[in-house]
Structures are given as C-alpha cells and as structure tokens.
Coordinates of C-alpha atoms in Angstrom, one line a residue:
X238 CA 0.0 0.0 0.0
X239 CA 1.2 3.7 -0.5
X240 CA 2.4 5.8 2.3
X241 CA -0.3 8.5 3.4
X242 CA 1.1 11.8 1.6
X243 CA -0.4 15.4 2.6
X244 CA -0.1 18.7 1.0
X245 CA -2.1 21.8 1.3
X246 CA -3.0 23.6 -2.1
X247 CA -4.6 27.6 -2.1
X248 CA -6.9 28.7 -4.7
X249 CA -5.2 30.4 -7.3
X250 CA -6.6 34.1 -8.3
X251 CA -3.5 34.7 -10.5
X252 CA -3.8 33.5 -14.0
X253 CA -2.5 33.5 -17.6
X254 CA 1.1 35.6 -18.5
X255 CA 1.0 36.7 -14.4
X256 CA 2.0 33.0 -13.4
X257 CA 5.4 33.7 -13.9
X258 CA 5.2 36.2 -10.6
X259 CA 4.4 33.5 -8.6
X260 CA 7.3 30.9 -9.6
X261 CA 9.6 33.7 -9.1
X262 CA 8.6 33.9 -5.2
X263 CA 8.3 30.1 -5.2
X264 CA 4.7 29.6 -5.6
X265 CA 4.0 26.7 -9.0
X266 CA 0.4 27.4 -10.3
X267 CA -1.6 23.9 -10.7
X268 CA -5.0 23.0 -11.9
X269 CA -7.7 20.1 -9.9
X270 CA -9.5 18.0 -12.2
X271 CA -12.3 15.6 -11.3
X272 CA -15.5 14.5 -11.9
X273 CA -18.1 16.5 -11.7
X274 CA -17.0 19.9 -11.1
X275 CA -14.9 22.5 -13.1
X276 CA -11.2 22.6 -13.3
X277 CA -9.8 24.3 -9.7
X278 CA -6.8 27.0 -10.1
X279 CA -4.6 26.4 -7.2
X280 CA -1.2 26.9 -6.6
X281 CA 1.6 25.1 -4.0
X282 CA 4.4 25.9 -2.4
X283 CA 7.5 24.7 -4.4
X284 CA 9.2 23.7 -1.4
X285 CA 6.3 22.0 0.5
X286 CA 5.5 19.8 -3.5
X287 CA 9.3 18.7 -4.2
X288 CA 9.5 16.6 -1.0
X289 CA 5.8 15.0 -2.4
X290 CA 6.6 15.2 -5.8
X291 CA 9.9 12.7 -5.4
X292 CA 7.7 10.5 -2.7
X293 CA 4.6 10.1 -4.8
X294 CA 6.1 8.7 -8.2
X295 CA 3.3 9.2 -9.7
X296 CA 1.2 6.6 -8.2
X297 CA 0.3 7.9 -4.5
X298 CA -2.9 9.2 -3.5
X299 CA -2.2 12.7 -2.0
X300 CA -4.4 14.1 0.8
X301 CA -5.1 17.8 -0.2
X302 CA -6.3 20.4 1.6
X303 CA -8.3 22.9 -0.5
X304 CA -9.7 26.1 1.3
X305 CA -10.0 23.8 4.2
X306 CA -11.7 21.1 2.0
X307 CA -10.0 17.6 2.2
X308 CA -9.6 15.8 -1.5
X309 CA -8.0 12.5 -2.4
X310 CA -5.8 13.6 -5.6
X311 CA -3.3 12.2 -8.2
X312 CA -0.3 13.6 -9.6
X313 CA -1.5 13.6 -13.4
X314 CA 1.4 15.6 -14.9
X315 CA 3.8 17.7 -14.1
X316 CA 5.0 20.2 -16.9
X317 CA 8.9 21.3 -17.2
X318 CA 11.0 24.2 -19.0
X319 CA 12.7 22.1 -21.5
X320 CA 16.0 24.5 -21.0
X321 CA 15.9 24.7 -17.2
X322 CA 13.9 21.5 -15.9
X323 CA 12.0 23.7 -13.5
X324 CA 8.3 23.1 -12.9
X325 CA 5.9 25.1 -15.1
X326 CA 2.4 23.8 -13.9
X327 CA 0.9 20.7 -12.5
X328 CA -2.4 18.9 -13.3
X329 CA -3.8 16.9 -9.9
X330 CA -6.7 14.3 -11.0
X331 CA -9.3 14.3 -8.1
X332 CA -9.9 10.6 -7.0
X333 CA -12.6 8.3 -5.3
X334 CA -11.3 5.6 -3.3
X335 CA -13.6 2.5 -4.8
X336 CA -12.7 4.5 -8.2
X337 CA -10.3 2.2 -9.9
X338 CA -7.6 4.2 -11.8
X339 CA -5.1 3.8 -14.2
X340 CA -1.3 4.2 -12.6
X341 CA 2.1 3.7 -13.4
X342 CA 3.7 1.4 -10.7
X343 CA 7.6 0.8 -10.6
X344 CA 8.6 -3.1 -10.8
X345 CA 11.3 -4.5 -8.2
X346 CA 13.3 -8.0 -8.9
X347 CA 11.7 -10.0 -5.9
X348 CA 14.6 -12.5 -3.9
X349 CA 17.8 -14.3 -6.0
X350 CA 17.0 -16.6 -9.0
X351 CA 19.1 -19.5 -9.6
X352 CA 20.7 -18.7 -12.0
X353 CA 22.8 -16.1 -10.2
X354 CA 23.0 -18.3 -7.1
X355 CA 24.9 -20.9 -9.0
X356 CA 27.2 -18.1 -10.7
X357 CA 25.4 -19.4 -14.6
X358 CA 23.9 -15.9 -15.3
X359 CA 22.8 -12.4 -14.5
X360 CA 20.0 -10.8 -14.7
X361 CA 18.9 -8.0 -16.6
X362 CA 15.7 -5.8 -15.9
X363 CA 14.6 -4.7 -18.8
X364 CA 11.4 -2.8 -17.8
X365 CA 11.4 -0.8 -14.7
X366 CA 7.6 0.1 -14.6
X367 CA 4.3 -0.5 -16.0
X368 CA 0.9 0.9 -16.3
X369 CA -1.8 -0.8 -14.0
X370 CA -5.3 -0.3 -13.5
X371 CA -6.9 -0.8 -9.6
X372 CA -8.7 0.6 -6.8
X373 CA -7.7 3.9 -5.7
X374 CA -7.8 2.6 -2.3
X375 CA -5.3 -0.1 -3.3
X376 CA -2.5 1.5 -5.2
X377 CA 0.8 -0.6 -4.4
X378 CA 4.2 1.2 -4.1
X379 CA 5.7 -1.6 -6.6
X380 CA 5.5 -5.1 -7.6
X381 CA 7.4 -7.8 -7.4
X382 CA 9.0 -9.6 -10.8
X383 CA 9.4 -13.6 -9.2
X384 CA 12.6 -15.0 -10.6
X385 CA 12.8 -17.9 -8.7
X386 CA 12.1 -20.1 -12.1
X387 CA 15.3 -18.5 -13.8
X388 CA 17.5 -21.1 -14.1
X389 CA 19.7 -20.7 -17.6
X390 CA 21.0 -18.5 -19.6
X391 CA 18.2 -16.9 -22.5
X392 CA 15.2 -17.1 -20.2
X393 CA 13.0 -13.9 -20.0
X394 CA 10.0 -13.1 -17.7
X395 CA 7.4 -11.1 -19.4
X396 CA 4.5 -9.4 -18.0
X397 CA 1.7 -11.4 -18.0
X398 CA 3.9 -13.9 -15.6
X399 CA 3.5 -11.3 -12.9
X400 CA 1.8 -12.2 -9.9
X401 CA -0.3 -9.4 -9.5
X402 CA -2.3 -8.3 -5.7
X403 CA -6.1 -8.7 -6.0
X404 CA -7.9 -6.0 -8.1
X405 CA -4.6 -5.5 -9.9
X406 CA -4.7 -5.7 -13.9
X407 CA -2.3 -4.6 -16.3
X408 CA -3.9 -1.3 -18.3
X409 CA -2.8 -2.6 -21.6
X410 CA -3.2 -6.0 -23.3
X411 CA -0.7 -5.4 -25.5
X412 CA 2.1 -4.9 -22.8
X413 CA 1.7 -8.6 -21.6
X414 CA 4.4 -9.6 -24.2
X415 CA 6.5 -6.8 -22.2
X416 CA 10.1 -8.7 -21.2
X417 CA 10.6 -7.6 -17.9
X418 CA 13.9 -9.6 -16.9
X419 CA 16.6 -11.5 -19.0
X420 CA 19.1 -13.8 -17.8
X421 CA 22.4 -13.0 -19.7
X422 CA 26.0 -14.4 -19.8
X423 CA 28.0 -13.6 -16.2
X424 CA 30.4 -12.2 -19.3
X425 CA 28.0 -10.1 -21.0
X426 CA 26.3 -8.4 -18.2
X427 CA 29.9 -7.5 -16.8
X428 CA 31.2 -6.2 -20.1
X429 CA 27.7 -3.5 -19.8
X430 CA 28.6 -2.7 -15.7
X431 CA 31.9 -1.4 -16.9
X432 CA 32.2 -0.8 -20.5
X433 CA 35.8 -0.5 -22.2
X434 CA 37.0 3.3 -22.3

C-alpha cells in the first residue's frame, strides 16, 4: 500500500502571462481535475511539492487540503522548462477511493534466481515500470517480478507472468508480451557494468 502523503493547495486568483510572478517567489500554479465539477486553479508551495513530488512517483494518493476542504488527488502531470527542468504547472486528478484508476507502478526484482545463485547468469531488468489499473484505495508502491524459475541463460520473464495483488490488472493488453527480466551471460552483463574506455 502507498504511504499516506499530505499537502495543502490555495486557490489560485493569479492567472494566464502573471504566473510567472508567482514561480519567481516560489509559488507553482496547478490545476484540480475531477468528476463533476470545473477545473480548480490552485497553486503550491515549491518547497512544500518537491519533497511530495519525489515520494509520490506518480502513483500515490495525496491528501489535499483545499480552502479547508480535504480531497484525495493524483499527480496527473507535471509540466517542465525544456531548458531549465523547473516546474511550469501541475495537473492533480481528483480521486474516489472505490474508483479504480489507471497508474504507473515501478517493478522490483523479488529475492535471487538460480541462475545467479549458481554463478550461470545475470540478470537484466529490462522494464522498470508498468501501467496498472486498480482501486484507488489499493494502489501498491511496486510489484514484485518472481525469478525464482530463472534457471539458464536466454530465459525472459514477461508481463503477463506477474503475480499481480487482487484487483490489480495490467492497463494494456498489448504490454503482456513486455520482457521484464533477462538472464544473460556472467560475461556479458559484466562487459555492460563497466564498459571498455
């Protein structure tokens, strides 16, 4: 399960070209979406979002405080200065908890496969995260790619061997061919940890 996340969001006056007053003091205008009600200008605290920002990855539910009104939100996308990399605007999605939602969740090699145990092979992630669907309520931090059936060089694990939690499904059907971990030569995967110079 996700760690409980809180950050406090003000409604947003300022709009348009006189945004760029309030990222000079620190201040990143943002927009709340959801269903049933119009769009929300709001703004946040650069310091007080970083710290969420890096925590959430995308796939925590943040508590928000708006004008003293709590609601469940999303990161939904975060816009950047292509020159700079600092934060021009950022979209939160407004959430239900029984609402299932679409997520991108990171992917973790689970335990030692034995194939590296016996020194035959080493493995190779190949995808580091995927897009899920499931409850709000019910987002995980990451899952778990079981290599414990990895036993010689050339196998793969693709995505539709993942054991998912309940109420957990992979967003798109055509990602289940996705090859999430290869077992390579103990020579090859030492000749891309430190290439030749």
């Amino acid at each position: 399960m996700s760690e409980e996340l809180n950050l406090n969001l003000e409604l947003r006056t300022i709009q348009k070209k006189r945004v760029r007053q309030l990222r000079s003091a620190g201040i990143l205008p943002a927009s709340v979406y959801g269903k049933g009600f119009e769009p929300i200008a709001v703004q946040v605290g650069e310091k007080d979002f970083l710290p969420v920002h890096k925590r959430s990855h995308g796939n925590h539910v943040i508590k928000a405080q708006i004008d003293g009104r709590a609601m469940p939100v999303l990161i939904h996308e975060v816009q950047f200065e292509k020159t700079t990399g600092k934060i021009l605007h950022i979209d939160f999605m407004n959430i239900e908890q029984e609402e299932r939602v679409m997520v991108e969740v990171p992917l973790a090699i689970g335990g030692k496969a034995p194939v590296e145990a016996n020194g035959k092979g080493r493995l190779s992630q190949e995808t580091l995260s995927l897009q899920f669907k499931c409850p709000a309520a019910g987002i995980p931090d990451h899952i778990d790619i079981d290599v414990s059936g990895l036993t010689t060089k050339g196998q793969t694990v693709h995505a539709r061997d993942l054991k998912l939690p309940e109420g957990v499904t992979l967003a798109h059907k055509t990602e289940e061919d996705a090859v999430l971990v290869t077992v390579k030569s103990v020579h090859a995967a030492a000749e891309i940890e430190t290439p030749q110079a």
